[in-house]
PDB file of C-alpha atoms in Angstrom:
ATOM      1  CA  UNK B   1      -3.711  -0.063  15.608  1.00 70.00           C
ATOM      2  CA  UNK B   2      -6.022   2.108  14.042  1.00 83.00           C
ATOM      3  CA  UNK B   3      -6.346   3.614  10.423  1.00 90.00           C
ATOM      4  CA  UNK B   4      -4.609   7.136  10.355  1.00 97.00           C
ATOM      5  CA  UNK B   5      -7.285  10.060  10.053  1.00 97.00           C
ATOM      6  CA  UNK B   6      -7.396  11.622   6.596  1.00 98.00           C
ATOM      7  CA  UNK B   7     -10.632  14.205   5.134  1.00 98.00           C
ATOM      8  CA  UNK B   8     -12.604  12.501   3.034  1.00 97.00           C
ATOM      9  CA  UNK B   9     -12.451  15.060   0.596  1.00 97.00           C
ATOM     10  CA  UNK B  10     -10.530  17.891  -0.663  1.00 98.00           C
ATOM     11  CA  UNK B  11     -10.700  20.063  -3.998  1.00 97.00           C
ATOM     12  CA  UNK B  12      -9.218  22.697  -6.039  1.00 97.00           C
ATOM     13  CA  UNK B  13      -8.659  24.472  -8.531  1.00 97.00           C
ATOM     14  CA  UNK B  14      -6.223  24.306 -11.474  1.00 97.00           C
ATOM     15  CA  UNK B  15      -3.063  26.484 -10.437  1.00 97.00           C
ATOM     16  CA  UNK B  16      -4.085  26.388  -6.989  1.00 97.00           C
ATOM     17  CA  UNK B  17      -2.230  24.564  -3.915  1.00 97.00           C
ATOM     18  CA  UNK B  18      -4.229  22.051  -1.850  1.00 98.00           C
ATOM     19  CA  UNK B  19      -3.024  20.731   1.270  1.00 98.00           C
ATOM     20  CA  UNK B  20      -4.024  16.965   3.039  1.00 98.00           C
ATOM     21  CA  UNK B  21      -3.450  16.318   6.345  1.00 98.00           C
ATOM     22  CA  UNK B  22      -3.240  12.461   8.011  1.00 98.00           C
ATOM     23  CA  UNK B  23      -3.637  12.515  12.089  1.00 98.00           C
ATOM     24  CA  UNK B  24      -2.406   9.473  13.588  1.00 97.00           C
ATOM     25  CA  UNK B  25      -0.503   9.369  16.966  1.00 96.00           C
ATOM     26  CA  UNK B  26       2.532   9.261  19.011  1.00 94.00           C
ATOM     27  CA  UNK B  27       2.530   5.076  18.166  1.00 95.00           C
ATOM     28  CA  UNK B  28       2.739   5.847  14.845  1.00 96.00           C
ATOM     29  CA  UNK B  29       3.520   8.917  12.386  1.00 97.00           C
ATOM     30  CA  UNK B  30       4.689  11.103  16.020  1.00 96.00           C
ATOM     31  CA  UNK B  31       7.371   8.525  16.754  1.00 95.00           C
ATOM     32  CA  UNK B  32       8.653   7.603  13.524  1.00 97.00           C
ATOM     33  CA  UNK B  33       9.988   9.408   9.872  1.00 97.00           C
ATOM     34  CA  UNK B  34       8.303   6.849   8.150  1.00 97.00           C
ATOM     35  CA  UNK B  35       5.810   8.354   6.473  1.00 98.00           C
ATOM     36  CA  UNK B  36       4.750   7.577   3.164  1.00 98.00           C
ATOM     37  CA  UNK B  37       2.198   8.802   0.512  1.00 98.00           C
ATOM     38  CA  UNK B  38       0.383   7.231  -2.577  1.00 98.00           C
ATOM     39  CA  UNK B  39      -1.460   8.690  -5.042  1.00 98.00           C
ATOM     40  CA  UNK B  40      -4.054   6.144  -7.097  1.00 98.00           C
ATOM     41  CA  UNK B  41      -6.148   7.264  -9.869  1.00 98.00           C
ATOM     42  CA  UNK B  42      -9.804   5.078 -10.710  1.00 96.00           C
ATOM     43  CA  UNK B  43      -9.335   1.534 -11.596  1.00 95.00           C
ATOM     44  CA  UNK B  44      -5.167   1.976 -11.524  1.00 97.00           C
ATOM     45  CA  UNK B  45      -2.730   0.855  -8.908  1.00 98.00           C
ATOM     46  CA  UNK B  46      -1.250   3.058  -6.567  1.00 98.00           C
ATOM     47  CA  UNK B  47       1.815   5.496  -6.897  1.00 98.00           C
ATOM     48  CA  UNK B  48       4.378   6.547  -4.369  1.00 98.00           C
ATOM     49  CA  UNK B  49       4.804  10.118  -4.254  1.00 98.00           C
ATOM     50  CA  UNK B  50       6.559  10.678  -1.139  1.00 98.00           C
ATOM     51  CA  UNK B  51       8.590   8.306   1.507  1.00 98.00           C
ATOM     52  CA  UNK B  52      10.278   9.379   4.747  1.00 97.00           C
ATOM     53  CA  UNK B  53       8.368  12.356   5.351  1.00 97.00           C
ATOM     54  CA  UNK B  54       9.596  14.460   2.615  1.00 97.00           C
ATOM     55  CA  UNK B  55      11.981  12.546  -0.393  1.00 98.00           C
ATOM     56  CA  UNK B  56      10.681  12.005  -3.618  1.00 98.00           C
ATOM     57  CA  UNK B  57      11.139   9.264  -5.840  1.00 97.00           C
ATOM     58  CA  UNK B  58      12.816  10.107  -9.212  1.00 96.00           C
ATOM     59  CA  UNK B  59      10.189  11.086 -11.742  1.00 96.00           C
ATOM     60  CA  UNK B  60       7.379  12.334  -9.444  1.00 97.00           C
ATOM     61  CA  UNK B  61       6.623  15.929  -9.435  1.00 96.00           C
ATOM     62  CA  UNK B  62       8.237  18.844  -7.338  1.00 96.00           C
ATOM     63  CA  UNK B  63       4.679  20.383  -6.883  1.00 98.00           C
ATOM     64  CA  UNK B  64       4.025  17.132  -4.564  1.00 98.00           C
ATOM     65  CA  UNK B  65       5.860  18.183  -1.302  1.00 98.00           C
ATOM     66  CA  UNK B  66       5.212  17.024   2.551  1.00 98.00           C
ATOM     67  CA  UNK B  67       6.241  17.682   5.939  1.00 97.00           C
ATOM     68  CA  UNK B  68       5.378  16.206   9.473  1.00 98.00           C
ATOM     69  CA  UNK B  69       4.604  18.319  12.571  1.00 97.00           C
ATOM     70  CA  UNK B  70       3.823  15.974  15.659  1.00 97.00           C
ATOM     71  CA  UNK B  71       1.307  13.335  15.189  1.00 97.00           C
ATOM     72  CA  UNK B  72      -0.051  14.888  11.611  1.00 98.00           C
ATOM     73  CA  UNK B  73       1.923  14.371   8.297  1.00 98.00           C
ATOM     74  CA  UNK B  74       0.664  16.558   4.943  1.00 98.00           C
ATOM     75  CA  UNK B  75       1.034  16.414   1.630  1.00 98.00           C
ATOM     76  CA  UNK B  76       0.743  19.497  -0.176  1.00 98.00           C
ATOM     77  CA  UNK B  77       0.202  19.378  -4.325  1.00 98.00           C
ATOM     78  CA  UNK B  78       0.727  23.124  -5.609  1.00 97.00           C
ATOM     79  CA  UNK B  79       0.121  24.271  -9.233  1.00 97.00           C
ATOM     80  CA  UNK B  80      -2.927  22.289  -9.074  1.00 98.00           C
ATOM     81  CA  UNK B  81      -3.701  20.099 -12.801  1.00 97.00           C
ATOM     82  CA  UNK B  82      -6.499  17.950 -13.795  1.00 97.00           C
ATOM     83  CA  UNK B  83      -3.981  15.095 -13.559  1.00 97.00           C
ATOM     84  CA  UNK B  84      -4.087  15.355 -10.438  1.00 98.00           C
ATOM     85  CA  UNK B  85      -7.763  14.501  -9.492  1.00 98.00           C
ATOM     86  CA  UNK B  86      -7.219  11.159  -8.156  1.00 98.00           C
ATOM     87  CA  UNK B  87      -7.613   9.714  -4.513  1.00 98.00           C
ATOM     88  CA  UNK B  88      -4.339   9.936  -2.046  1.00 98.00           C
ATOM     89  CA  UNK B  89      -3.189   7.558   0.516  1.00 98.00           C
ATOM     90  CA  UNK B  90      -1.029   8.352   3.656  1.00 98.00           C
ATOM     91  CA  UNK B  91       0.942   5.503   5.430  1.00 98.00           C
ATOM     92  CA  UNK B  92       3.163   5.567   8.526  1.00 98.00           C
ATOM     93  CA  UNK B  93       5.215   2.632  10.240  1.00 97.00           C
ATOM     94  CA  UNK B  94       3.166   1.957  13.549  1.00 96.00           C
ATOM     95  CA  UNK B  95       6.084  -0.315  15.064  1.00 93.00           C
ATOM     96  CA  UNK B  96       6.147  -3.797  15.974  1.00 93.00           C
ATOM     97  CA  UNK B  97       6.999  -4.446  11.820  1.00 95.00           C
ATOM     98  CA  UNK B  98       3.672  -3.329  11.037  1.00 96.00           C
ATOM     99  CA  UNK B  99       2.389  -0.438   8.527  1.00 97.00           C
ATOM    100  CA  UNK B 100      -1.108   1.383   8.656  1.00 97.00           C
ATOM    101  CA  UNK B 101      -2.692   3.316   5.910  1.00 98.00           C
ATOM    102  CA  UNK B 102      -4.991   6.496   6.414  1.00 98.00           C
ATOM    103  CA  UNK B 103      -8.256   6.495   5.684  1.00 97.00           C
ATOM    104  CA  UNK B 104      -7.741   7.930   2.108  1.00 97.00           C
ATOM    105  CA  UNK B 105      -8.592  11.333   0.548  1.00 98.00           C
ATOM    106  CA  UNK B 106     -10.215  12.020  -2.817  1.00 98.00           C
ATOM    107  CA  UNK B 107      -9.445  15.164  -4.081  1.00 98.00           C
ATOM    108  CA  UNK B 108     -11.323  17.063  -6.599  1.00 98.00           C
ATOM    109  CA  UNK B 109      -9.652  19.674  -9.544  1.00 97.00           C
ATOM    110  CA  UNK B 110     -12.484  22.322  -9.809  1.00 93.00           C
TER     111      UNK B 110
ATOM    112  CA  UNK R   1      12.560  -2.707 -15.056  1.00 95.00           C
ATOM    113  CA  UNK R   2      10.905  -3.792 -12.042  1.00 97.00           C
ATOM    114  CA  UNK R   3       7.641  -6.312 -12.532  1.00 98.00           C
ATOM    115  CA  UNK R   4       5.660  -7.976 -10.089  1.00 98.00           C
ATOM    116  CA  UNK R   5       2.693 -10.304 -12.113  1.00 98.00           C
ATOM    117  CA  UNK R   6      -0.045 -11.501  -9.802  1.00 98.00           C
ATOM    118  CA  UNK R   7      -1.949 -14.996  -9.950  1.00 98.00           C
ATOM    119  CA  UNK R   8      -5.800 -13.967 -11.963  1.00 97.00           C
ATOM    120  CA  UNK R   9      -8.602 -13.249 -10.427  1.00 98.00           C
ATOM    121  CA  UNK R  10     -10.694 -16.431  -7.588  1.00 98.00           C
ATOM    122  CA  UNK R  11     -14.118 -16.899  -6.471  1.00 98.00           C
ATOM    123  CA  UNK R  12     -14.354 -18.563  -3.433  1.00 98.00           C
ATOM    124  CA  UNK R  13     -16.977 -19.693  -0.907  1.00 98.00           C
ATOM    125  CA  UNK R  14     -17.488 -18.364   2.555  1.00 97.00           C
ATOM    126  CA  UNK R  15     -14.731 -20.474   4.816  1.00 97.00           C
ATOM    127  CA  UNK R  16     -12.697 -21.847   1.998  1.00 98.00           C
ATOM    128  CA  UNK R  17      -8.749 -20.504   1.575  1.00 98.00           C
ATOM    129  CA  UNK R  18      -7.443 -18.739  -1.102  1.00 98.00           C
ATOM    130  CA  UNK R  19      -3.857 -18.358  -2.577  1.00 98.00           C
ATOM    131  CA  UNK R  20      -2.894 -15.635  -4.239  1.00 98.00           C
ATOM    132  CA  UNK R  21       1.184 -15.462  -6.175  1.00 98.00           C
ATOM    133  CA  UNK R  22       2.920 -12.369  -6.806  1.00 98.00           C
ATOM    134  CA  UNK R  23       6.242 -13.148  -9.219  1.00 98.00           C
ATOM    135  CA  UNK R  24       8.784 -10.464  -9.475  1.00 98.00           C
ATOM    136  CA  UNK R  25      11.095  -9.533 -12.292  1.00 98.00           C
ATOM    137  CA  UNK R  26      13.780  -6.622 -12.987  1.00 98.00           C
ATOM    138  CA  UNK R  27      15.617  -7.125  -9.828  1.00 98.00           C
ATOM    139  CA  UNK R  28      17.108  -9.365  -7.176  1.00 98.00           C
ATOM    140  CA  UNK R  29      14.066 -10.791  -5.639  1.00 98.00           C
ATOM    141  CA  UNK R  30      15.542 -11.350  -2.069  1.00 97.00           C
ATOM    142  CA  UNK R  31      17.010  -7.516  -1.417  1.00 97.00           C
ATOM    143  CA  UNK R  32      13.202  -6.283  -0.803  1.00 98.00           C
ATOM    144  CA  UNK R  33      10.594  -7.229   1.279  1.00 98.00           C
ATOM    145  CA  UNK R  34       7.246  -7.880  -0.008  1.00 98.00           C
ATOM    146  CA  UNK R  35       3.734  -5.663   1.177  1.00 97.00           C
ATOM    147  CA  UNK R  36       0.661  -7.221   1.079  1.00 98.00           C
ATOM    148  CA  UNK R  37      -2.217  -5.056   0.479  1.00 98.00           C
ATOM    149  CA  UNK R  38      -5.889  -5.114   0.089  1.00 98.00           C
ATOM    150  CA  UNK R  39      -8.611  -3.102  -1.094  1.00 98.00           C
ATOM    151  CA  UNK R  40     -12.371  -3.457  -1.040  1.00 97.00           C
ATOM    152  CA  UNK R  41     -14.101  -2.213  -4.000  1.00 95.00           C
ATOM    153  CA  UNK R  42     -14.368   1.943  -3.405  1.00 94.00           C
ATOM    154  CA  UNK R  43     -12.916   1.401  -0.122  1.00 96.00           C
ATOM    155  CA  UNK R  44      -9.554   2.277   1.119  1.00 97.00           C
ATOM    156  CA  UNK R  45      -5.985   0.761   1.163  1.00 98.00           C
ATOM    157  CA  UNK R  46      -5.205  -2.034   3.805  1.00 98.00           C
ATOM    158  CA  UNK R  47      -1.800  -3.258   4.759  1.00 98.00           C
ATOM    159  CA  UNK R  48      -2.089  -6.705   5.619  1.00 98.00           C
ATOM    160  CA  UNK R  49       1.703  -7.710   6.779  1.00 98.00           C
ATOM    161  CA  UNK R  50       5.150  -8.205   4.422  1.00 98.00           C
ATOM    162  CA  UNK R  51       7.675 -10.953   4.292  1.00 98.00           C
ATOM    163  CA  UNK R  52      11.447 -10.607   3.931  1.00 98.00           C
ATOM    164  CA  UNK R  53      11.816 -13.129   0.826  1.00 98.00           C
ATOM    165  CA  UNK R  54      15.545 -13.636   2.230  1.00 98.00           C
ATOM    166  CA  UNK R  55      14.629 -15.334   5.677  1.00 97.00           C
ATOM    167  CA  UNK R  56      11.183 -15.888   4.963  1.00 97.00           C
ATOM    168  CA  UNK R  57      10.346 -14.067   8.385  1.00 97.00           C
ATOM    169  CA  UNK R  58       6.783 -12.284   7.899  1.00 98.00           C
ATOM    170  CA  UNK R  59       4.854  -9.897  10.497  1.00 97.00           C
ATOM    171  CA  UNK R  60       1.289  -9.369  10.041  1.00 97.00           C
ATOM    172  CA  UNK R  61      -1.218  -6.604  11.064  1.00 96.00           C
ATOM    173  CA  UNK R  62      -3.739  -7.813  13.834  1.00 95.00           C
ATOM    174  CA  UNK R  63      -6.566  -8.090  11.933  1.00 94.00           C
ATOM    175  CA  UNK R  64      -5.036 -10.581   9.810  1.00 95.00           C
ATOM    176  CA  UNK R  65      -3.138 -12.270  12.247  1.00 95.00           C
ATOM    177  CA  UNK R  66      -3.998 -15.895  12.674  1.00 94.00           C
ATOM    178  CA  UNK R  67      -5.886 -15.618   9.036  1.00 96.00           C
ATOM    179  CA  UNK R  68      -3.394 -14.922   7.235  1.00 98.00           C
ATOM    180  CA  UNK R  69      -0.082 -16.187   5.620  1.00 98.00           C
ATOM    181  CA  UNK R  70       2.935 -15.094   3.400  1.00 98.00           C
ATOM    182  CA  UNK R  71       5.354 -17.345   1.779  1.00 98.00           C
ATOM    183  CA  UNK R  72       7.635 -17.502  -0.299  1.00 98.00           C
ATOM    184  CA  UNK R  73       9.905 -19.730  -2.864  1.00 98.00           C
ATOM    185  CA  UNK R  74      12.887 -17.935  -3.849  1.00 98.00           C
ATOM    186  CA  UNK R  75      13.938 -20.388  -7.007  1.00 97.00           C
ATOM    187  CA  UNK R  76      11.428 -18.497  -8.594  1.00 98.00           C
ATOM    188  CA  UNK R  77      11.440 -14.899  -6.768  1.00 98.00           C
ATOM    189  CA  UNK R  78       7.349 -15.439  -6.020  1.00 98.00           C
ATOM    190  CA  UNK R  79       5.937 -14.780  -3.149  1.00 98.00           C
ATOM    191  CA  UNK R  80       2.589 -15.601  -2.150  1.00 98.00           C
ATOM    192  CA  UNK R  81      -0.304 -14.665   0.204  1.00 98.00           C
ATOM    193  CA  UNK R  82      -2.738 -17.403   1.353  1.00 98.00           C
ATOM    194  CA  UNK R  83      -6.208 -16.379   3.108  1.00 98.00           C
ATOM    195  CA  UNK R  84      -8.147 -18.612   5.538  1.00 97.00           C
ATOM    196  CA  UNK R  85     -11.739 -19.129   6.725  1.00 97.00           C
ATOM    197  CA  UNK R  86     -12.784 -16.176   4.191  1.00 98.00           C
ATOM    198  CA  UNK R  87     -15.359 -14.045   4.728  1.00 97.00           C
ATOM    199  CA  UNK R  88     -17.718 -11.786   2.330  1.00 96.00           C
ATOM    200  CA  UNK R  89     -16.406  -9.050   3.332  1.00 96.00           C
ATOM    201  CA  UNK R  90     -12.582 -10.326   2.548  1.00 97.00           C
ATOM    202  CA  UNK R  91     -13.831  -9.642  -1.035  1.00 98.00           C
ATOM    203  CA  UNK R  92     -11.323  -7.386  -2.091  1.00 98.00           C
ATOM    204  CA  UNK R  93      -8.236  -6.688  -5.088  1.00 98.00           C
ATOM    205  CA  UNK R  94      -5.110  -7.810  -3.204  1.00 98.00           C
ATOM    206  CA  UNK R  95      -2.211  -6.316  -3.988  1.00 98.00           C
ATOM    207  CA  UNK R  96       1.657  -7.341  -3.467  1.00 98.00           C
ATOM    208  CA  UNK R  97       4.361  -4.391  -3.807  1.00 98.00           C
ATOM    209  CA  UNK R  98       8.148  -3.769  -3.825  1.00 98.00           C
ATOM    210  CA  UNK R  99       9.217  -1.852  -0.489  1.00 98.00           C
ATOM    211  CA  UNK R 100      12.012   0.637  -0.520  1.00 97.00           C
ATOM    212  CA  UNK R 101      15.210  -0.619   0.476  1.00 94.00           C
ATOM    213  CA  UNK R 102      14.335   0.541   4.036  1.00 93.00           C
ATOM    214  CA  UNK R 103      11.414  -2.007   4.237  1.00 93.00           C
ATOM    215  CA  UNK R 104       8.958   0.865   6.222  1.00 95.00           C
ATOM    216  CA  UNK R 105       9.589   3.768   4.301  1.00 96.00           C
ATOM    217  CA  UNK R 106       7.387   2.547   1.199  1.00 96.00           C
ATOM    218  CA  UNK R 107       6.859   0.261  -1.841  1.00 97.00           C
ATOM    219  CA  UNK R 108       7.972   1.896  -5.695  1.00 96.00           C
ATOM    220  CA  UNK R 109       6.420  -0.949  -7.248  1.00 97.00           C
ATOM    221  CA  UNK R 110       3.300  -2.490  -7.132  1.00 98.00           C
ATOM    222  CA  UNK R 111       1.469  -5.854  -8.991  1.00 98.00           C
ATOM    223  CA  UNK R 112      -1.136  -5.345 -10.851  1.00 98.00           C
ATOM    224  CA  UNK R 113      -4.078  -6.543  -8.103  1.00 98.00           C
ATOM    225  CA  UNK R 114      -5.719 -10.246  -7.880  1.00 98.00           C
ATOM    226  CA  UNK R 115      -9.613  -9.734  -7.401  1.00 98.00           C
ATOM    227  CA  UNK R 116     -11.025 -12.696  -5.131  1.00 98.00           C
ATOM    228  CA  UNK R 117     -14.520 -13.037  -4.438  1.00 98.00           C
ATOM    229  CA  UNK R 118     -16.143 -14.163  -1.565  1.00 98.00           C
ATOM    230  CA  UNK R 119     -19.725 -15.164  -2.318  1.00 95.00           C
ATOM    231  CA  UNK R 120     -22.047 -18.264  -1.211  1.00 92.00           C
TER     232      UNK R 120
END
């Protein structure tokens, strides 16, 4: 079970769309629709922005959006904001009642 | 509204156990499993295993397996995650979080992190 593959970095700027991929395999985010993300700003705990693939929980933000092709899951933030500068988490079910995170991704507002 | 309130923050010595609690408020305690996450400081997020506060049944990632166990006493809907043999590098915030109704798909609600410290 290893840690899904996320870039270490990705940045922006304000009104712009930023993409974030998270590469993991056909054990994990190919076999299953249980992909989650997290957003978690400096020193704060994390926030779910998306689970199963695509839904969002009530209050987050229709610019956060995400999709699955194969073994790679996105998240895509568009109309870029300040607010949004914080470091993002993927997470898939990897079977067996077990969970793996990716490596994490800090993105950058220019 | 939802609360989970962790145990404070433990220093430990190399090989010693540590017990961390993780109370929950706002809803019925036994209708979610429990995540138990870690983080070393600027690292990543690490999911460590969850329990299912109605049986009690817990699975853990391999890493942790063997090291690591989750209880829980539903009289007072808190859970708890208990470390063994630590390590320096198990120095870390631990988290415990609220997964979705379909335990996988995610946790909505997280506690507020228990720093433990792992120094000789």
């Amino acid at each position: 079970q290893s840690a899904l593959t996320q870039p270490a970095s990705v940045s922006g700027s304000p009104g712009q769309s930023i993409s974030i991929s998270c590469t993991g395999s056909s054990s994990d985010v190919g076999s299953y629709d249980l992909v989650s993300w997290y957003q978690q700003h400096p020193g704060k705990v994390p926030k779910l922005l998306i689970f199963e693939v695509t839904k969002r929980p009530s209050g987050v933000s229709n610019r956060f959006s995400a999709s699955k092709s194969g073994n790679t899951a996105s998240l895509t933030i568009s109309g870029l904001q300040a607010e949004d500068e914080a470091d993002y988490y993927c997470c898939s079910y990897a079977g067996s009642s077990t969970l793996v995170f990716g490596g994490g991704t800090k993105l950058t507002v220019l | 509204q939802v609360q989970l309130v962790q145990s404070g923050a433990e220093v430990k010595r190399p090989g010693a156990s540590v017990k961390v609690s993780c109370r929950a408020a706002g809803y019925t305690f036994t209708d979610h499993f429990i995540y138990w996450v870690r983080q070393a400081p600027g690292q990543g997020l690490e999911w460590m295993g969850w329990i299912d506060p109605r049986s009690g049944g817990a699975s853990y990632a391999p890493p942790f397996q063997g090291r690591v166990t989750m209880t829980r006493d539903t009289s007072i809907s808190t859970a708890y995650l208990e470390v063994g043999r630590l390590r320096s590098d198990d120095t870390a915030f631990y988290f415990c979080a609220r997964a979705l109704p379909q335990a996988a798909a995610g946790s909505d609600s997280w506690g507020q992190g228990t720093l433990v410290s792992v120094s000789s």
